[in-house]
JSON list of C-alpha atoms in Angstrom, two decimals:
[
{"chain": "A", "resi": 1, "resn": "MET", "atom": "CA", "xyz": [19.02, -4.84, -32.13]},
{"chain": "A", "resi": 2, "resn": "SER", "atom": "CA", "xyz": [18.91, -0.78, -32.28]},
{"chain": "A", "resi": 3, "resn": "THR", "atom": "CA", "xyz": [20.83, 0.48, -29.27]},
{"chain": "A", "resi": 4, "resn": "GLY", "atom": "CA", "xyz": [20.83, 4.36, -30.14]},
{"chain": "A", "resi": 5, "resn": "PRO", "atom": "CA", "xyz": [18.67, 6.98, -28.85]},
{"chain": "A", "resi": 6, "resn": "ALA", "atom": "CA", "xyz": [15.57, 5.74, -31.12]},
{"chain": "A", "resi": 7, "resn": "ALA", "atom": "CA", "xyz": [15.82, 2.09, -28.97]},
{"chain": "A", "resi": 8, "resn": "THR", "atom": "CA", "xyz": [12.76, 2.12, -26.48]},
{"chain": "A", "resi": 9, "resn": "MET", "atom": "CA", "xyz": [12.86, 0.36, -23.24]},
{"chain": "A", "resi": 10, "resn": "PRO", "atom": "CA", "xyz": [10.35, -2.16, -22.62]},
{"chain": "A", "resi": 11, "resn": "PRO", "atom": "CA", "xyz": [7.38, -1.29, -20.74]},
{"chain": "A", "resi": 12, "resn": "ALA", "atom": "CA", "xyz": [7.31, -1.54, -17.01]},
{"chain": "A", "resi": 13, "resn": "PRO", "atom": "CA", "xyz": [6.08, -4.61, -15.83]},
{"chain": "A", "resi": 14, "resn": "ARG", "atom": "CA", "xyz": [2.19, -4.52, -14.93]},
{"chain": "A", "resi": 15, "resn": "ILE", "atom": "CA", "xyz": [1.81, -5.02, -11.07]},
{"chain": "A", "resi": 16, "resn": "PRO", "atom": "CA", "xyz": [-1.72, -6.33, -10.72]},
{"chain": "A", "resi": 17, "resn": "LEU", "atom": "CA", "xyz": [-4.06, -4.41, -8.34]},
{"chain": "A", "resi": 18, "resn": "THR", "atom": "CA", "xyz": [-6.68, -6.73, -6.38]},
{"chain": "A", "resi": 19, "resn": "LEU", "atom": "CA", "xyz": [-9.30, -4.82, -5.08]},
{"chain": "A", "resi": 20, "resn": "ILE", "atom": "CA", "xyz": [-10.88, -6.24, -1.90]},
{"chain": "A", "resi": 21, "resn": "VAL", "atom": "CA", "xyz": [-14.16, -4.73, -0.80]},
{"chain": "A", "resi": 22, "resn": "ALA", "atom": "CA", "xyz": [-17.10, -5.21, 1.78]},
{"chain": "A", "resi": 23, "resn": "ALA", "atom": "CA", "xyz": [-20.44, -3.71, 0.82]},
{"chain": "A", "resi": 24, "resn": "THR", "atom": "CA", "xyz": [-24.08, -3.22, 2.14]},
{"chain": "A", "resi": 25, "resn": "PRO", "atom": "CA", "xyz": [-26.83, -4.73, -0.30]},
{"chain": "A", "resi": 26, "resn": "SER", "atom": "CA", "xyz": [-27.07, -1.11, -1.81]},
{"chain": "A", "resi": 27, "resn": "LEU", "atom": "CA", "xyz": [-23.33, -1.27, -2.22]},
{"chain": "A", "resi": 28, "resn": "GLY", "atom": "CA", "xyz": [-22.60, 1.32, 0.46]},
{"chain": "A", "resi": 29, "resn": "ILE", "atom": "CA", "xyz": [-18.81, 1.16, 1.75]},
{"chain": "A", "resi": 30, "resn": "GLY", "atom": "CA", "xyz": [-19.04, 3.52, 4.50]},
{"chain": "A", "resi": 31, "resn": "ALA", "atom": "CA", "xyz": [-21.01, 5.96, 6.69]},
{"chain": "A", "resi": 32, "resn": "ASN", "atom": "CA", "xyz": [-19.79, 8.83, 8.51]},
{"chain": "A", "resi": 33, "resn": "GLY", "atom": "CA", "xyz": [-16.02, 7.79, 8.30]},
{"chain": "A", "resi": 34, "resn": "ALA", "atom": "CA", "xyz": [-16.62, 4.38, 9.44]},
{"chain": "A", "resi": 35, "resn": "LEU", "atom": "CA", "xyz": [-17.70, 0.83, 8.24]},
{"chain": "A", "resi": 36, "resn": "PRO", "atom": "CA", "xyz": [-21.62, 0.96, 7.56]},
{"chain": "A", "resi": 37, "resn": "TRP", "atom": "CA", "xyz": [-22.12, -1.87, 10.36]},
{"chain": "A", "resi": 38, "resn": "PRO", "atom": "CA", "xyz": [-20.89, -2.91, 13.56]},
{"chain": "A", "resi": 39, "resn": "PRO", "atom": "CA", "xyz": [-17.34, -4.65, 13.78]},
{"chain": "A", "resi": 40, "resn": "LEU", "atom": "CA", "xyz": [-17.77, -8.22, 12.38]},
{"chain": "A", "resi": 41, "resn": "LYS", "atom": "CA", "xyz": [-14.60, -10.27, 14.16]},
{"chain": "A", "resi": 42, "resn": "LYS", "atom": "CA", "xyz": [-14.84, -13.16, 11.44]},
{"chain": "A", "resi": 43, "resn": "GLU", "atom": "CA", "xyz": [-15.08, -10.56, 8.62]},
{"chain": "A", "resi": 44, "resn": "MET", "atom": "CA", "xyz": [-12.22, -8.83, 9.87]},
{"chain": "A", "resi": 45, "resn": "GLY", "atom": "CA", "xyz": [-10.10, -11.94, 10.28]},
{"chain": "A", "resi": 46, "resn": "TYR", "atom": "CA", "xyz": [-10.89, -12.90, 6.55]},
{"chain": "A", "resi": 47, "resn": "PHE", "atom": "CA", "xyz": [-9.60, -9.61, 5.39]},
{"chain": "A", "resi": 48, "resn": "ALA", "atom": "CA", "xyz": [-6.53, -9.98, 7.55]},
{"chain": "A", "resi": 49, "resn": "ARG", "atom": "CA", "xyz": [-5.95, -13.65, 6.24]},
{"chain": "A", "resi": 50, "resn": "VAL", "atom": "CA", "xyz": [-6.31, -12.59, 2.54]},
{"chain": "A", "resi": 51, "resn": "THR", "atom": "CA", "xyz": [-4.27, -9.27, 2.42]},
{"chain": "A", "resi": 52, "resn": "LYS", "atom": "CA", "xyz": [-1.42, -11.13, 4.53]},
{"chain": "A", "resi": 53, "resn": "ARG", "atom": "CA", "xyz": [-0.85, -14.27, 2.72]},
{"chain": "A", "resi": 54, "resn": "VAL", "atom": "CA", "xyz": [1.93, -13.90, 0.37]},
{"chain": "A", "resi": 55, "resn": "PRO", "atom": "CA", "xyz": [1.81, -15.99, -2.60]},
{"chain": "A", "resi": 56, "resn": "ALA", "atom": "CA", "xyz": [4.54, -18.81, -2.70]},
{"chain": "A", "resi": 57, "resn": "THR", "atom": "CA", "xyz": [7.42, -18.19, -5.08]},
{"chain": "A", "resi": 58, "resn": "PRO", "atom": "CA", "xyz": [8.65, -21.05, -7.14]},
{"chain": "A", "resi": 59, "resn": "VAL", "atom": "CA", "xyz": [12.29, -20.62, -6.12]},
{"chain": "A", "resi": 60, "resn": "ALA", "atom": "CA", "xyz": [12.72, -18.76, -2.91]},
{"chain": "A", "resi": 61, "resn": "PRO", "atom": "CA", "xyz": [16.29, -17.54, -2.60]},
{"chain": "A", "resi": 62, "resn": "ALA", "atom": "CA", "xyz": [17.80, -18.36, 0.97]},
{"chain": "A", "resi": 63, "resn": "GLY", "atom": "CA", "xyz": [18.76, -15.29, 2.78]},
{"chain": "A", "resi": 64, "resn": "GLY", "atom": "CA", "xyz": [16.81, -13.07, 0.16]},
{"chain": "A", "resi": 65, "resn": "PRO", "atom": "CA", "xyz": [14.32, -10.17, 1.11]},
{"chain": "A", "resi": 66, "resn": "VAL", "atom": "CA", "xyz": [11.21, -10.99, 3.16]},
{"chain": "A", "resi": 67, "resn": "ARG", "atom": "CA", "xyz": [8.18, -10.61, 1.04]},
{"chain": "A", "resi": 68, "resn": "LYS", "atom": "CA", "xyz": [4.70, -9.07, 1.96]},
{"chain": "A", "resi": 69, "resn": "ASN", "atom": "CA", "xyz": [1.50, -7.93, 0.25]},
{"chain": "A", "resi": 70, "resn": "ALA", "atom": "CA", "xyz": [0.79, -4.22, 0.01]},
{"chain": "A", "resi": 71, "resn": "VAL", "atom": "CA", "xyz": [-2.52, -2.39, 0.95]},
{"chain": "A", "resi": 72, "resn": "ILE", "atom": "CA", "xyz": [-3.34, 0.59, -0.66]},
{"chain": "A", "resi": 73, "resn": "MET", "atom": "CA", "xyz": [-5.65, 2.97, 0.73]},
{"chain": "A", "resi": 74, "resn": "GLY", "atom": "CA", "xyz": [-6.94, 6.32, 0.76]},
{"chain": "A", "resi": 75, "resn": "ARG", "atom": "CA", "xyz": [-6.31, 8.96, 3.59]},
{"chain": "A", "resi": 76, "resn": "LYS", "atom": "CA", "xyz": [-9.78, 8.89, 4.94]},
{"chain": "A", "resi": 77, "resn": "THR", "atom": "CA", "xyz": [-9.38, 4.94, 5.07]},
{"chain": "A", "resi": 78, "resn": "TRP", "atom": "CA", "xyz": [-6.23, 5.12, 6.89]},
{"chain": "A", "resi": 79, "resn": "GLU", "atom": "CA", "xyz": [-7.84, 7.59, 9.28]},
{"chain": "A", "resi": 80, "resn": "SER", "atom": "CA", "xyz": [-11.00, 5.18, 9.81]},
{"chain": "A", "resi": 81, "resn": "ILE", "atom": "CA", "xyz": [-8.40, 2.72, 11.06]},
{"chain": "A", "resi": 82, "resn": "PRO", "atom": "CA", "xyz": [-8.40, 2.78, 14.75]},
{"chain": "A", "resi": 83, "resn": "PRO", "atom": "CA", "xyz": [-4.83, 4.31, 15.89]},
{"chain": "A", "resi": 84, "resn": "ARG", "atom": "CA", "xyz": [-4.12, 0.97, 17.83]},
{"chain": "A", "resi": 85, "resn": "PHE", "atom": "CA", "xyz": [-4.48, -1.13, 14.33]},
{"chain": "A", "resi": 86, "resn": "ARG", "atom": "CA", "xyz": [-2.40, 1.31, 12.55]},
{"chain": "A", "resi": 87, "resn": "PRO", "atom": "CA", "xyz": [-0.50, 0.55, 10.19]},
{"chain": "A", "resi": 88, "resn": "LEU", "atom": "CA", "xyz": [-2.00, -2.82, 9.58]},
{"chain": "A", "resi": 89, "resn": "LYS", "atom": "CA", "xyz": [0.47, -5.36, 10.65]},
{"chain": "A", "resi": 90, "resn": "ASP", "atom": "CA", "xyz": [2.55, -7.45, 8.36]},
{"chain": "A", "resi": 91, "resn": "ARG", "atom": "CA", "xyz": [1.83, -5.75, 5.11]},
{"chain": "A", "resi": 92, "resn": "ILE", "atom": "CA", "xyz": [3.18, -2.82, 3.31]},
{"chain": "A", "resi": 93, "resn": "ASN", "atom": "CA", "xyz": [0.83, 0.22, 4.03]},
{"chain": "A", "resi": 94, "resn": "ILE", "atom": "CA", "xyz": [0.62, 2.75, 0.96]},
{"chain": "A", "resi": 95, "resn": "VAL", "atom": "CA", "xyz": [-1.49, 5.66, 1.75]},
{"chain": "A", "resi": 96, "resn": "VAL", "atom": "CA", "xyz": [-2.60, 7.71, -1.13]},
{"chain": "A", "resi": 97, "resn": "SER", "atom": "CA", "xyz": [-3.06, 11.56, -0.18]},
{"chain": "A", "resi": 98, "resn": "ARG", "atom": "CA", "xyz": [-2.74, 15.12, -1.50]},
{"chain": "A", "resi": 99, "resn": "GLU", "atom": "CA", "xyz": [-0.07, 15.66, 1.28]},
{"chain": "A", "resi": 100, "resn": "PRO", "atom": "CA", "xyz": [1.99, 12.76, 2.02]},
{"chain": "A", "resi": 101, "resn": "GLY", "atom": "CA", "xyz": [4.13, 14.36, 4.64]},
{"chain": "A", "resi": 102, "resn": "LYS", "atom": "CA", "xyz": [0.87, 14.59, 6.89]},
{"chain": "A", "resi": 103, "resn": "ILE", "atom": "CA", "xyz": [0.80, 10.88, 6.87]},
{"chain": "A", "resi": 104, "resn": "VAL", "atom": "CA", "xyz": [4.21, 9.63, 7.88]},
{"chain": "A", "resi": 105, "resn": "GLY", "atom": "CA", "xyz": [5.42, 12.94, 9.18]},
{"chain": "A", "resi": 106, "resn": "GLY", "atom": "CA", "xyz": [3.41, 13.23, 12.37]},
{"chain": "A", "resi": 107, "resn": "GLY", "atom": "CA", "xyz": [0.64, 15.04, 10.92]},
{"chain": "A", "resi": 108, "resn": "ALA", "atom": "CA", "xyz": [-3.25, 14.39, 11.47]},
{"chain": "A", "resi": 109, "resn": "GLY", "atom": "CA", "xyz": [-3.37, 10.75, 10.83]},
{"chain": "A", "resi": 110, "resn": "ALA", "atom": "CA", "xyz": [-0.03, 9.50, 11.19]},
{"chain": "A", "resi": 111, "resn": "GLY", "atom": "CA", "xyz": [1.00, 6.27, 12.76]},
{"chain": "A", "resi": 112, "resn": "ALA", "atom": "CA", "xyz": [-0.35, 4.75, 15.73]},
{"chain": "A", "resi": 113, "resn": "GLY", "atom": "CA", "xyz": [0.09, 6.28, 19.30]},
{"chain": "A", "resi": 114, "resn": "SER", "atom": "CA", "xyz": [2.98, 8.66, 19.91]},
{"chain": "A", "resi": 115, "resn": "ALA", "atom": "CA", "xyz": [5.60, 6.17, 18.09]},
{"chain": "A", "resi": 116, "resn": "ALA", "atom": "CA", "xyz": [7.72, 8.67, 15.99]},
{"chain": "A", "resi": 117, "resn": "PRO", "atom": "CA", "xyz": [8.28, 7.44, 12.27]},
{"chain": "A", "resi": 118, "resn": "ASN", "atom": "CA", "xyz": [11.73, 6.09, 11.56]},
{"chain": "A", "resi": 119, "resn": "PHE", "atom": "CA", "xyz": [12.51, 7.47, 7.97]},
{"chain": "A", "resi": 120, "resn": "SER", "atom": "CA", "xyz": [14.29, 4.84, 6.01]},
{"chain": "A", "resi": 121, "resn": "ARG", "atom": "CA", "xyz": [15.85, 4.24, 2.54]},
{"chain": "A", "resi": 122, "resn": "HIS", "atom": "CA", "xyz": [15.74, 0.38, 3.32]},
{"chain": "A", "resi": 123, "resn": "LEU", "atom": "CA", "xyz": [12.91, -1.99, 3.03]},
{"chain": "A", "resi": 124, "resn": "ASN", "atom": "CA", "xyz": [13.73, -5.58, 4.35]},
{"chain": "A", "resi": 125, "resn": "GLY", "atom": "CA", "xyz": [17.08, -5.23, 3.60]},
{"chain": "A", "resi": 126, "resn": "ALA", "atom": "CA", "xyz": [16.60, -4.10, -0.04]},
{"chain": "A", "resi": 127, "resn": "ASN", "atom": "CA", "xyz": [17.76, -0.75, -0.76]},
{"chain": "A", "resi": 128, "resn": "VAL", "atom": "CA", "xyz": [14.84, 1.47, -2.22]},
{"chain": "A", "resi": 129, "resn": "ALA", "atom": "CA", "xyz": [15.65, 4.78, -3.84]},
{"chain": "A", "resi": 130, "resn": "ALA", "atom": "CA", "xyz": [14.49, 7.82, -1.86]},
{"chain": "A", "resi": 131, "resn": "PRO", "atom": "CA", "xyz": [11.33, 9.45, -3.75]},
{"chain": "A", "resi": 132, "resn": "PRO", "atom": "CA", "xyz": [11.05, 13.34, -4.13]},
{"chain": "A", "resi": 133, "resn": "ALA", "atom": "CA", "xyz": [9.59, 14.82, -1.01]},
{"chain": "A", "resi": 134, "resn": "ALA", "atom": "CA", "xyz": [6.78, 16.56, -2.52]},
{"chain": "A", "resi": 135, "resn": "ALA", "atom": "CA", "xyz": [5.46, 13.36, -4.30]},
{"chain": "A", "resi": 136, "resn": "GLU", "atom": "CA", "xyz": [6.10, 10.72, -1.70]},
{"chain": "A", "resi": 137, "resn": "ALA", "atom": "CA", "xyz": [7.09, 10.07, 2.02]},
{"chain": "A", "resi": 138, "resn": "ALA", "atom": "CA", "xyz": [7.90, 6.78, 3.54]},
{"chain": "A", "resi": 139, "resn": "ALA", "atom": "CA", "xyz": [8.57, 5.62, 7.05]},
{"chain": "A", "resi": 140, "resn": "GLU", "atom": "CA", "xyz": [8.72, 2.91, 9.68]},
{"chain": "A", "resi": 141, "resn": "VAL", "atom": "CA", "xyz": [5.94, 3.01, 12.00]},
{"chain": "A", "resi": 142, "resn": "ASN", "atom": "CA", "xyz": [5.50, 0.32, 14.82]},
{"chain": "A", "resi": 143, "resn": "GLY", "atom": "CA", "xyz": [8.04, -1.71, 12.97]},
{"chain": "A", "resi": 144, "resn": "GLU", "atom": "CA", "xyz": [5.71, -1.68, 9.71]},
{"chain": "A", "resi": 145, "resn": "GLN", "atom": "CA", "xyz": [6.40, 0.24, 6.41]},
{"chain": "A", "resi": 146, "resn": "VAL", "atom": "CA", "xyz": [4.58, 3.06, 5.59]},
{"chain": "A", "resi": 147, "resn": "VAL", "atom": "CA", "xyz": [4.50, 4.93, 2.30]},
{"chain": "A", "resi": 148, "resn": "ALA", "atom": "CA", "xyz": [2.34, 7.67, 1.22]},
{"chain": "A", "resi": 149, "resn": "ALA", "atom": "CA", "xyz": [1.98, 8.69, -1.99]},
{"chain": "A", "resi": 150, "resn": "ALA", "atom": "CA", "xyz": [0.47, 12.11, -3.61]},
{"chain": "A", "resi": 151, "resn": "SER", "atom": "CA", "xyz": [-1.48, 9.83, -6.35]},
{"chain": "A", "resi": 152, "resn": "VAL", "atom": "CA", "xyz": [-2.51, 6.24, -7.24]},
{"chain": "A", "resi": 153, "resn": "GLN", "atom": "CA", "xyz": [-0.08, 6.49, -10.06]},
{"chain": "A", "resi": 154, "resn": "GLY", "atom": "CA", "xyz": [2.74, 7.19, -7.21]},
{"chain": "A", "resi": 155, "resn": "ALA", "atom": "CA", "xyz": [1.57, 4.36, -5.22]},
{"chain": "A", "resi": 156, "resn": "VAL", "atom": "CA", "xyz": [1.75, 2.06, -8.47]},
{"chain": "A", "resi": 157, "resn": "ALA", "atom": "CA", "xyz": [5.60, 3.51, -8.93]},
{"chain": "A", "resi": 158, "resn": "LYS", "atom": "CA", "xyz": [6.17, 2.48, -5.51]},
{"chain": "A", "resi": 159, "resn": "LEU", "atom": "CA", "xyz": [4.86, -1.10, -5.91]},
{"chain": "A", "resi": 160, "resn": "ARG", "atom": "CA", "xyz": [6.95, -1.38, -8.87]},
{"chain": "A", "resi": 161, "resn": "GLU", "atom": "CA", "xyz": [10.26, -0.35, -6.88]},
{"chain": "A", "resi": 162, "resn": "LEU", "atom": "CA", "xyz": [9.13, -3.05, -4.35]},
{"chain": "A", "resi": 163, "resn": "ASP", "atom": "CA", "xyz": [8.51, -5.48, -6.94]},
{"chain": "A", "resi": 164, "resn": "ASP", "atom": "CA", "xyz": [12.19, -4.86, -8.29]},
{"chain": "A", "resi": 165, "resn": "ALA", "atom": "CA", "xyz": [13.46, -5.11, -4.83]},
{"chain": "A", "resi": 166, "resn": "GLY", "atom": "CA", "xyz": [11.97, -8.51, -4.60]},
{"chain": "A", "resi": 167, "resn": "VAL", "atom": "CA", "xyz": [9.97, -7.65, -1.45]},
{"chain": "A", "resi": 168, "resn": "LEU", "atom": "CA", "xyz": [6.38, -7.49, -2.97]},
{"chain": "A", "resi": 169, "resn": "GLY", "atom": "CA", "xyz": [3.79, -10.48, -2.71]},
{"chain": "A", "resi": 170, "resn": "ARG", "atom": "CA", "xyz": [0.39, -8.86, -4.01]},
{"chain": "A", "resi": 171, "resn": "ALA", "atom": "CA", "xyz": [-0.98, -5.35, -4.02]},
{"chain": "A", "resi": 172, "resn": "TYR", "atom": "CA", "xyz": [-4.46, -4.92, -2.64]},
{"chain": "A", "resi": 173, "resn": "VAL", "atom": "CA", "xyz": [-6.58, -1.84, -2.94]},
{"chain": "A", "resi": 174, "resn": "ILE", "atom": "CA", "xyz": [-8.67, -1.80, 0.36]},
{"chain": "A", "resi": 175, "resn": "GLY", "atom": "CA", "xyz": [-10.50, 1.69, -0.13]},
{"chain": "A", "resi": 176, "resn": "GLY", "atom": "CA", "xyz": [-12.27, 4.01, -0.14]},
{"chain": "A", "resi": 177, "resn": "ALA", "atom": "CA", "xyz": [-14.62, 4.93, -3.02]},
{"chain": "A", "resi": 178, "resn": "GLN", "atom": "CA", "xyz": [-12.42, 7.55, -4.52]},
{"chain": "A", "resi": 179, "resn": "LEU", "atom": "CA", "xyz": [-9.36, 5.10, -4.58]},
{"chain": "A", "resi": 180, "resn": "TYR", "atom": "CA", "xyz": [-11.35, 2.07, -6.12]},
{"chain": "A", "resi": 181, "resn": "LYS", "atom": "CA", "xyz": [-12.62, 4.29, -8.83]},
{"chain": "A", "resi": 182, "resn": "ALA", "atom": "CA", "xyz": [-9.16, 5.54, -9.65]},
{"chain": "A", "resi": 183, "resn": "ALA", "atom": "CA", "xyz": [-7.90, 2.12, -9.36]},
{"chain": "A", "resi": 184, "resn": "LEU", "atom": "CA", "xyz": [-10.39, 0.68, -11.82]},
{"chain": "A", "resi": 185, "resn": "GLU", "atom": "CA", "xyz": [-9.57, 3.26, -14.25]},
{"chain": "A", "resi": 186, "resn": "MET", "atom": "CA", "xyz": [-6.04, 1.58, -14.56]},
{"chain": "A", "resi": 187, "resn": "GLU", "atom": "CA", "xyz": [-5.10, -1.38, -16.28]},
{"chain": "A", "resi": 188, "resn": "GLU", "atom": "CA", "xyz": [-3.43, -2.93, -13.22]},
{"chain": "A", "resi": 189, "resn": "ALA", "atom": "CA", "xyz": [-6.83, -3.52, -11.75]},
{"chain": "A", "resi": 190, "resn": "SER", "atom": "CA", "xyz": [-8.34, -6.99, -11.32]}
]
C-alpha cells in the first residue's frame, strides 16, 4: 500500500440530498415571493413531519450528539418564511446566499424577531471547524443552528462536516427554483 505523496485520499462520502417540493399543476412553486396558494395547514404539517423525522440508527451511542435533519434553502426561500417561523425548528437550517454574512449577521433576512445571533463553533456538543468568513457564516438563532453558505457546494461541504461530527440525519433541499436546479445537477441529489 502506498503512503507517499502519490497516495490518494478516498473520495468524500456522498451525502444524499432529498428534494422536497410542492407544485401547482403547471409546476409552479412560487408567486411574488410566496407560495402560489393560500396556507394549507395539513400540507405544512406534513412538510414539518417529513423534514424533522430523523432516520433511526442501528446503534445510537449513549450520550452521543443529538442528530437533526438539515433543510437547505436559497435566500429568497429563507426570506419568504414568516419571521416568527424562522429558522425552521428542530432542523439545521442551511441558507445558500451570495452574501452569507447578511443571513446570520443581522442583515436583511436574518433570524426571527430581534434575537441577536449567538455565533458558535459548536453544534450539539460536537466541535465543528470554523469556516472561512467569506464562504460561510454560522449562528444559533432562537436555539436553532443556522448556516449560510455561498454556494450549493459550500452547503454540501457543511453537510459533510455535520455528518463527520455525527449530528446529521437527512438533508432536504426545500427551494427555491435556482437551488433545485443546482442540486439536481449534483450527484448527491435523489
